[in-house]
Amino acid sequence: MIAVLRLGHRPDRDKRVTTHVALVARAFGADKIFVDREDKKLEQTIRDVCRRFGGNFEIETGVNWKGIIKEWNGKKIHLTMYGKPLREKIDEIRRERDILIIVGAEKVPGEVYRMVDYNISIGNQPHSEVSALAIFLDRYTSGKWEYKKFDGEIEIIPSEKRKKVVKRKKLPSEEECIDMLSKQGCSQEVINHCISVKNLAVKIAELAGADVELVKVGALLHDIGRSKTHGISHGIEGAKIARELNLPDEVVNIIERHIGAGVTKEEAVKLGLPPKDYVPKTLEEKIVAHADNLIDGNRKQKISEEVERQLKRGNKDYAEKLMKLHRELSQICGIDLDEI
Ligand code: SAM
């Protein structure tokens, strides 16, 4: 947990600067900001940014700052031009996981200097709490803040020449997914199966470093097409429903490409499906497809059981594809998926 405590906020005078302190905290890797004076407008501004641009950043204003410092379960770092140079202490501070970074506005009360573990200067010239915080967070995270994923409704695509923004559709919550399944007419058996696939898919996604939220939603909705048919086209029917429900394309693709270990365009033609490649492409698509292969009803089975079943049906190529996907994901996860 990286938290920032902003002292001396005067809602009438410091609106812009405190907003910038909060925005820097959020963008450069902090999880939360505390502001000493209550400012509901500021809270609303920051929550609005979080809603649109994503992330789980929190803001709390009107806090008892002394209480926050006293009760902080971790190291407390006050940024002040009078402190020890950052370069001398940053390696030591970087070892700490839970830090509270304190920045001031005008004069900071003397007791703050005594209540903290570190008084740190970012150069010994006066500048600003915004710059001090930005530089501190950059050094503390060793630049890793740049890779933080926010998964917001709005995402800015780096571009050399023009403003490029994509608006992403929001992922539904777990409750909303279950609600969609039952509203579409899926049986309780199908819903229970979807929940079992979701539980396994999430475990695999965590091990594989995949997008867990996307996998969760894709797995819960992968069989939504079973409200229409239990035949092989249930993936296609499901994708159709997902498009009608205005779900993000990533979810639609998971549903459409979850059949077995993938159906190529040629195989689709032979199976009487619309001619299209239904092979899972992204890591998340592969995870949901394979979690489904490993869940028989609600029971986790070994890949060998599914392979044998397919061999008995004479589906040799298909059995090989299953094994290939199993090996690929097991390698990414660093563990045989039969063992999880
Ligand atoms: N004279 C004030 C003081 O008590 O430090 C400076 C106020 S300054 C406008 C507001 C805040 O910016 C400070 O409380 C401190 O957190 C931060 N700050 C400004 N210059 C800094 C520096 N060189 N190193 C670290 N923090 C600095």
Short mmCIF file of C-alpha atoms and ligand atoms in Angstrom, two decimals:
data_model
loop_
_atom_site.label_atom_id
_atom_site.label_comp_id
_atom_site.label_asym_id
_atom_site.label_seq_id
_atom_site.Cartn_x
_atom_site.Cartn_y
_atom_site.Cartn_z
CA MET A 1 0.00 0.00 0.00
CA ILE A 2 1.34 3.38 -1.02
CA ALA A 3 -0.62 6.23 0.50
CA VAL A 4 -0.16 9.98 0.35
CA LEU A 5 -1.14 12.42 3.08
CA ARG A 6 -1.69 15.98 1.92
CA LEU A 7 -1.38 18.52 4.75
CA GLY A 8 -2.50 22.14 4.86
CA HIS A 9 -5.11 21.92 2.11
CA ARG A 10 -7.19 25.09 1.86
CA PRO A 11 -10.20 24.28 -0.34
CA ASP A 12 -10.57 27.90 -1.51
CA ARG A 13 -6.90 28.45 -2.46
CA ASP A 14 -5.36 25.04 -3.15
CA LYS A 15 -8.02 23.44 -5.32
CA ARG A 16 -5.78 23.01 -8.35
CA VAL A 17 -2.59 22.07 -6.54
CA THR A 18 -4.26 19.45 -4.32
CA THR A 19 -6.07 18.04 -7.36
CA HIS A 20 -2.67 17.74 -9.03
CA VAL A 21 -1.14 16.09 -5.96
CA ALA A 22 -3.95 13.52 -6.06
CA LEU A 23 -3.61 12.98 -9.82
CA VAL A 24 0.14 12.50 -9.53
CA ALA A 25 -0.38 10.08 -6.64
CA ARG A 26 -2.84 8.03 -8.73
CA ALA A 27 -0.87 8.12 -11.99
CA PHE A 28 2.51 7.33 -10.43
CA GLY A 29 1.48 4.27 -8.46
CA ALA A 30 -0.06 5.28 -5.12
CA ASP A 31 -3.23 3.54 -3.93
CA LYS A 32 -4.78 6.24 -1.79
CA ILE A 33 -4.66 9.89 -0.80
CA PHE A 34 -5.71 11.38 2.52
CA VAL A 35 -6.39 15.13 2.62
CA ASP A 36 -6.56 16.86 5.99
CA ARG A 37 -9.44 19.29 5.29
CA GLU A 38 -12.78 18.06 4.06
CA ASP A 39 -13.36 18.85 0.37
CA LYS A 40 -16.27 16.98 -1.24
CA LYS A 41 -15.73 18.70 -4.59
CA LEU A 42 -12.15 17.46 -4.70
CA GLU A 43 -13.31 13.92 -3.83
CA GLN A 44 -15.82 14.06 -6.66
CA THR A 45 -13.25 15.31 -9.19
CA ILE A 46 -10.81 12.52 -8.35
CA ARG A 47 -13.49 9.79 -8.26
CA ASP A 48 -14.69 10.98 -11.63
CA VAL A 49 -11.17 10.61 -13.08
CA CYS A 50 -10.94 7.11 -11.55
CA ARG A 51 -14.31 6.12 -13.00
CA ARG A 52 -13.32 7.24 -16.51
CA PHE A 53 -9.63 6.35 -16.56
CA GLY A 54 -9.78 3.31 -14.26
CA GLY A 55 -7.78 1.98 -11.33
CA ASN A 56 -8.71 1.47 -7.69
CA PHE A 57 -7.34 4.73 -6.36
CA GLU A 58 -9.11 6.03 -3.26
CA ILE A 59 -9.51 9.49 -1.76
CA GLU A 60 -10.55 10.47 1.74
CA THR A 61 -10.75 14.09 2.85
CA GLY A 62 -11.34 15.65 6.26
CA VAL A 63 -9.12 13.14 8.04
CA ASN A 64 -7.49 13.37 11.44
CA TRP A 65 -3.96 13.68 10.08
CA LYS A 66 -2.22 13.09 13.40
CA GLY A 67 -4.19 9.87 13.83
CA ILE A 68 -3.30 8.75 10.30
CA ILE A 69 0.41 9.28 10.92
CA LYS A 70 0.36 7.68 14.39
CA GLU A 71 -1.60 4.62 13.32
CA TRP A 72 0.17 4.02 10.00
CA ASN A 73 1.39 0.45 9.88
CA GLY A 74 4.55 1.01 7.87
CA LYS A 75 7.13 3.68 7.20
CA LYS A 76 6.25 7.37 7.13
CA ILE A 77 8.13 9.67 4.78
CA HIS A 78 7.80 13.44 4.88
CA LEU A 79 8.93 15.26 1.74
CA THR A 80 10.57 18.54 2.66
CA MET A 81 13.43 20.59 1.24
CA TYR A 82 15.03 20.45 4.70
CA GLY A 83 15.32 16.66 4.80
CA LYS A 84 18.02 14.15 3.89
CA PRO A 85 18.74 13.86 0.16
CA LEU A 86 16.57 11.28 -1.58
CA ARG A 87 19.57 9.55 -3.18
CA GLU A 88 20.98 8.66 0.26
CA LYS A 89 17.84 6.94 1.52
CA ILE A 90 15.87 5.67 -1.44
CA ASP A 91 17.39 2.15 -1.48
CA GLU A 92 16.46 1.71 2.18
CA ILE A 93 12.93 3.09 1.68
CA ARG A 94 12.37 0.94 -1.43
CA ARG A 95 12.50 -2.17 0.77
CA GLU A 96 9.35 -1.03 2.56
CA ARG A 97 6.00 -2.18 1.10
CA ASP A 98 3.60 0.02 3.10
CA ILE A 99 4.57 3.66 2.97
CA LEU A 100 2.83 6.89 3.85
CA ILE A 101 4.22 9.90 1.95
CA ILE A 102 3.47 13.27 3.51
CA VAL A 103 3.50 16.51 1.53
CA GLY A 104 2.61 19.98 2.73
CA ALA A 105 1.05 23.11 1.29
CA GLU A 106 2.37 26.10 3.22
CA LYS A 107 4.28 25.67 6.45
CA VAL A 108 4.20 22.14 7.79
CA PRO A 109 3.85 21.85 11.62
CA GLY A 110 7.17 21.07 13.34
CA GLU A 111 5.81 17.93 15.01
CA VAL A 112 5.43 16.26 11.58
CA TYR A 113 9.24 16.20 11.30
CA ARG A 114 9.39 14.25 14.56
CA MET A 115 6.48 11.90 13.94
CA VAL A 116 7.90 10.39 10.72
CA ASP A 117 10.60 7.82 9.98
CA TYR A 118 12.21 9.88 7.21
CA ASN A 119 12.35 13.56 6.27
CA ILE A 120 13.44 13.48 2.64
CA SER A 121 14.44 16.29 0.32
CA ILE A 122 14.18 16.20 -3.43
CA GLY A 123 17.03 18.62 -3.96
CA ASN A 124 17.45 21.39 -1.39
CA GLN A 125 15.72 24.13 -3.38
CA PRO A 126 12.08 25.09 -2.80
CA HIS A 127 9.76 23.84 -5.53
CA SER A 128 6.43 22.11 -5.18
CA GLU A 129 4.60 19.21 -3.54
CA VAL A 130 3.52 18.06 -7.01
CA SER A 131 7.06 17.73 -8.36
CA ALA A 132 8.41 16.36 -5.07
CA LEU A 133 5.78 13.62 -5.00
CA ALA A 134 6.23 12.75 -8.68
CA ILE A 135 9.98 12.37 -8.38
CA PHE A 136 9.71 10.41 -5.14
CA LEU A 137 7.19 7.93 -6.62
CA ASP A 138 9.22 7.54 -9.79
CA ARG A 139 12.33 6.61 -7.77
CA TYR A 140 10.46 4.50 -5.25
CA THR A 141 8.79 2.38 -7.95
CA SER A 142 12.01 2.41 -10.06
CA GLY A 143 9.92 3.69 -12.97
CA LYS A 144 7.51 0.75 -12.79
CA TRP A 145 4.52 3.07 -12.37
CA GLU A 146 4.68 3.50 -16.16
CA TYR A 147 3.48 -0.08 -16.64
CA LYS A 148 0.56 0.06 -14.26
CA LYS A 149 -2.69 -1.03 -15.92
CA PHE A 150 -5.73 1.08 -15.16
CA ASP A 151 -8.32 -0.66 -17.36
CA GLY A 152 -10.55 2.39 -17.51
CA GLU A 153 -13.49 3.23 -19.75
CA ILE A 154 -11.11 5.57 -21.56
CA GLU A 155 -7.68 4.52 -22.70
CA ILE A 156 -5.17 6.81 -24.38
CA ILE A 157 -3.23 5.17 -27.18
CA PRO A 158 0.29 6.60 -27.51
CA SER A 159 0.47 8.42 -30.81
CA GLU A 160 3.11 10.65 -32.40
CA LYS A 161 0.84 12.99 -34.28
CA ARG A 162 -2.71 13.03 -32.99
CA LYS A 163 -4.99 12.49 -30.06
CA LYS A 164 -5.94 8.81 -30.05
CA VAL A 165 -8.42 7.70 -27.45
CA VAL A 166 -10.39 4.48 -27.23
CA LYS A 167 -13.55 4.17 -25.20
CA ARG A 168 -13.80 0.70 -23.76
CA LYS A 169 -17.00 -0.97 -22.80
CA LYS A 170 -17.08 -1.83 -19.12
CA LEU A 171 -16.90 -5.42 -17.95
CA PRO A 172 -19.99 -6.56 -16.03
CA SER A 173 -19.67 -7.69 -12.42
CA GLU A 174 -19.99 -11.38 -11.44
CA GLU A 175 -23.56 -10.79 -10.24
CA GLU A 176 -24.45 -9.12 -13.53
CA CYS A 177 -23.01 -12.11 -15.47
CA ILE A 178 -25.10 -14.61 -13.48
CA ASP A 179 -28.12 -12.39 -14.00
CA MET A 180 -27.48 -12.36 -17.77
CA LEU A 181 -27.21 -16.17 -17.84
CA SER A 182 -30.50 -16.65 -16.06
CA LYS A 183 -32.30 -13.90 -18.00
CA GLN A 184 -31.22 -15.57 -21.26
CA GLY A 185 -32.77 -18.81 -19.97
CA CYS A 186 -29.69 -20.89 -19.08
CA SER A 187 -30.48 -23.80 -16.74
CA GLN A 188 -29.12 -23.90 -13.20
CA GLU A 189 -26.89 -26.77 -14.33
CA VAL A 190 -25.30 -24.57 -17.01
CA ILE A 191 -24.91 -21.69 -14.53
CA ASN A 192 -23.19 -23.99 -12.00
CA HIS A 193 -20.87 -25.29 -14.71
CA CYS A 194 -20.00 -21.69 -15.71
CA ILE A 195 -19.14 -20.89 -12.08
CA SER A 196 -16.87 -23.97 -11.84
CA VAL A 197 -15.12 -23.02 -15.10
CA LYS A 198 -14.72 -19.47 -13.80
CA ASN A 199 -13.12 -20.68 -10.54
CA LEU A 200 -10.55 -22.76 -12.41
CA ALA A 201 -9.97 -20.17 -15.15
CA VAL A 202 -9.24 -17.48 -12.55
CA LYS A 203 -6.61 -19.73 -10.90
CA ILE A 204 -4.95 -20.32 -14.27
CA ALA A 205 -5.16 -16.62 -15.17
CA GLU A 206 -3.43 -15.65 -11.92
CA LEU A 207 -0.61 -18.13 -12.53
CA ALA A 208 -0.27 -17.06 -16.17
CA GLY A 209 -0.32 -13.31 -15.42
CA ALA A 210 -3.38 -12.89 -17.65
CA ASP A 211 -6.17 -10.32 -17.32
CA VAL A 212 -8.05 -11.92 -14.42
CA GLU A 213 -11.15 -9.69 -14.64
CA LEU A 214 -11.60 -10.43 -18.34
CA VAL A 215 -11.10 -14.17 -17.77
CA LYS A 216 -13.64 -14.10 -14.94
CA VAL A 217 -16.33 -12.51 -17.12
CA GLY A 218 -15.47 -14.59 -20.22
CA ALA A 219 -15.59 -17.82 -18.21
CA LEU A 220 -18.88 -16.95 -16.53
CA LEU A 221 -20.49 -16.15 -19.87
CA HIS A 222 -18.76 -18.72 -22.10
CA ASP A 223 -21.85 -20.96 -22.26
CA ILE A 224 -24.52 -18.24 -22.48
CA GLY A 225 -25.37 -19.65 -25.94
CA ARG A 226 -26.59 -22.86 -24.27
CA SER A 227 -29.77 -20.91 -23.61
CA LYS A 228 -30.41 -21.48 -27.34
CA THR A 229 -28.67 -24.76 -28.16
CA HIS A 230 -26.41 -27.42 -26.65
CA GLY A 231 -24.96 -28.18 -30.09
CA ILE A 232 -21.52 -27.13 -31.29
CA SER A 233 -22.93 -23.79 -32.45
CA HIS A 234 -23.58 -22.69 -28.85
CA GLY A 235 -20.36 -20.63 -28.99
CA ILE A 236 -21.60 -18.75 -32.05
CA GLU A 237 -25.08 -18.28 -30.54
CA GLY A 238 -23.44 -17.07 -27.32
CA ALA A 239 -21.30 -14.53 -29.18
CA LYS A 240 -24.45 -13.26 -30.91
CA ILE A 241 -26.16 -12.76 -27.54
CA ALA A 242 -23.03 -11.07 -26.14
CA ARG A 243 -22.99 -8.60 -29.04
CA GLU A 244 -26.67 -7.85 -28.48
CA LEU A 245 -25.90 -7.25 -24.79
CA ASN A 246 -23.23 -4.76 -25.91
CA LEU A 247 -20.43 -6.64 -24.13
CA PRO A 248 -16.78 -5.78 -24.95
CA ASP A 249 -15.30 -7.49 -28.04
CA GLU A 250 -12.76 -9.34 -25.86
CA VAL A 251 -15.65 -11.09 -24.10
CA VAL A 252 -17.49 -11.82 -27.37
CA ASN A 253 -14.32 -13.46 -28.74
CA ILE A 254 -13.81 -15.61 -25.64
CA ILE A 255 -17.36 -16.93 -26.02
CA GLU A 256 -17.08 -17.51 -29.76
CA ARG A 257 -13.68 -19.23 -29.55
CA HIS A 258 -14.16 -21.44 -26.49
CA ILE A 259 -15.24 -24.59 -28.32
CA GLY A 260 -12.80 -27.36 -27.41
CA ALA A 261 -9.24 -26.52 -28.30
CA GLY A 262 -10.24 -24.45 -31.32
CA VAL A 263 -12.07 -24.96 -34.59
CA THR A 264 -10.29 -23.86 -37.78
CA LYS A 265 -12.13 -22.35 -40.75
CA GLU A 266 -11.86 -25.63 -42.71
CA GLU A 267 -13.18 -27.63 -39.75
CA ALA A 268 -15.99 -25.10 -39.29
CA VAL A 269 -17.13 -25.69 -42.89
CA LYS A 270 -17.11 -29.47 -42.35
CA LEU A 271 -19.10 -29.03 -39.13
CA GLY A 272 -21.68 -26.89 -40.93
CA LEU A 273 -20.74 -23.74 -38.99
CA PRO A 274 -20.44 -20.31 -40.65
CA PRO A 275 -16.99 -20.32 -42.31
CA LYS A 276 -14.75 -18.56 -39.80
CA ASP A 277 -11.68 -19.28 -37.69
CA TYR A 278 -12.83 -20.12 -34.13
CA VAL A 279 -9.37 -20.89 -32.71
CA PRO A 280 -8.65 -19.11 -29.37
CA LYS A 281 -5.97 -16.49 -30.01
CA THR A 282 -5.31 -14.45 -26.87
CA LEU A 283 -4.07 -15.86 -23.57
CA GLU A 284 -7.45 -15.12 -21.99
CA GLU A 285 -9.33 -16.92 -24.79
CA LYS A 286 -7.05 -19.96 -24.43
CA ILE A 287 -7.47 -20.02 -20.65
CA VAL A 288 -11.28 -20.04 -20.76
CA ALA A 289 -11.38 -22.63 -23.55
CA HIS A 290 -9.05 -24.91 -21.64
CA ALA A 291 -10.62 -24.43 -18.22
CA ASP A 292 -13.82 -25.60 -19.93
CA ASN A 293 -11.94 -28.68 -21.21
CA LEU A 294 -10.81 -29.46 -17.67
CA ILE A 295 -14.24 -29.09 -16.07
CA ASP A 296 -16.66 -31.93 -16.70
CA GLY A 297 -19.97 -30.63 -15.38
CA ASN A 298 -18.72 -29.24 -12.08
CA ARG A 299 -15.86 -31.68 -11.60
CA LYS A 300 -12.22 -30.98 -12.39
CA GLN A 301 -10.92 -33.77 -14.60
CA LYS A 302 -7.44 -34.69 -15.78
CA ILE A 303 -6.62 -33.78 -19.35
CA SER A 304 -6.02 -37.50 -20.03
CA GLU A 305 -9.70 -38.21 -19.27
CA GLU A 306 -10.86 -35.71 -21.90
CA VAL A 307 -8.23 -36.91 -24.36
CA GLU A 308 -9.37 -40.54 -23.94
CA ARG A 309 -13.00 -39.55 -24.39
CA GLN A 310 -12.11 -37.84 -27.67
CA LEU A 311 -9.96 -40.76 -28.85
CA LYS A 312 -12.85 -43.18 -28.19
CA ARG A 313 -14.99 -40.96 -30.44
CA GLY A 314 -12.27 -41.18 -33.09
CA ASN A 315 -11.29 -37.50 -32.77
CA LYS A 316 -7.52 -38.04 -32.92
CA ASP A 317 -6.58 -34.59 -34.29
CA TYR A 318 -8.78 -32.96 -31.72
CA ALA A 319 -7.20 -34.95 -28.87
CA GLU A 320 -3.78 -33.79 -30.04
CA LYS A 321 -4.95 -30.18 -30.06
CA LEU A 322 -6.22 -30.57 -26.49
CA MET A 323 -2.84 -31.88 -25.33
CA LYS A 324 -1.02 -29.09 -27.18
CA LEU A 325 -3.11 -26.40 -25.47
CA HIS A 326 -2.69 -28.13 -22.11
CA ARG A 327 1.10 -28.18 -22.51
CA GLU A 328 1.23 -24.57 -23.73
CA LEU A 329 -0.75 -23.21 -20.77
CA SER A 330 1.02 -25.46 -18.25
CA GLN A 331 4.33 -24.09 -19.47
CA ILE A 332 3.16 -20.46 -19.16
CA CYS A 333 1.86 -21.15 -15.63
CA GLY A 334 5.01 -23.06 -14.62
CA ILE A 335 2.93 -26.00 -13.35
CA ASP A 336 1.06 -28.90 -14.96
CA LEU A 337 -2.57 -27.74 -14.96
CA ASP A 338 -3.59 -31.24 -13.83
CA GLU A 339 -1.95 -30.36 -10.51
CA ILE A 340 -3.91 -27.20 -9.67
N1 SAM B 1 8.56 26.23 3.22
C1 SAM B 1 7.61 25.15 3.05
C2 SAM B 1 7.94 23.95 3.93
O1 SAM B 1 7.49 23.95 5.05
O2 SAM B 1 8.58 23.00 3.51
C3 SAM B 1 7.56 24.79 1.58
C4 SAM B 1 6.20 24.68 1.11
S1 SAM B 1 6.11 23.99 -0.50
C5 SAM B 1 5.27 25.18 -1.43
C6 SAM B 1 4.91 22.76 -0.32
C7 SAM B 1 5.43 21.36 -0.18
O3 SAM B 1 6.21 21.02 -1.28
C8 SAM B 1 6.31 21.08 0.99
O4 SAM B 1 5.56 20.90 2.18
C9 SAM B 1 7.02 19.82 0.58
O5 SAM B 1 6.24 18.68 0.85
C10 SAM B 1 7.13 20.02 -0.92
N2 SAM B 1 8.48 20.44 -1.35
C11 SAM B 1 8.81 21.62 -1.90
N3 SAM B 1 10.13 21.66 -2.19
C12 SAM B 1 10.63 20.47 -1.83
C13 SAM B 1 11.93 19.87 -1.90
N4 SAM B 1 12.98 20.51 -2.37
N5 SAM B 1 12.06 18.60 -1.43
C14 SAM B 1 11.00 17.91 -0.94
N6 SAM B 1 9.77 18.42 -0.86
C15 SAM B 1 9.58 19.68 -1.29
#
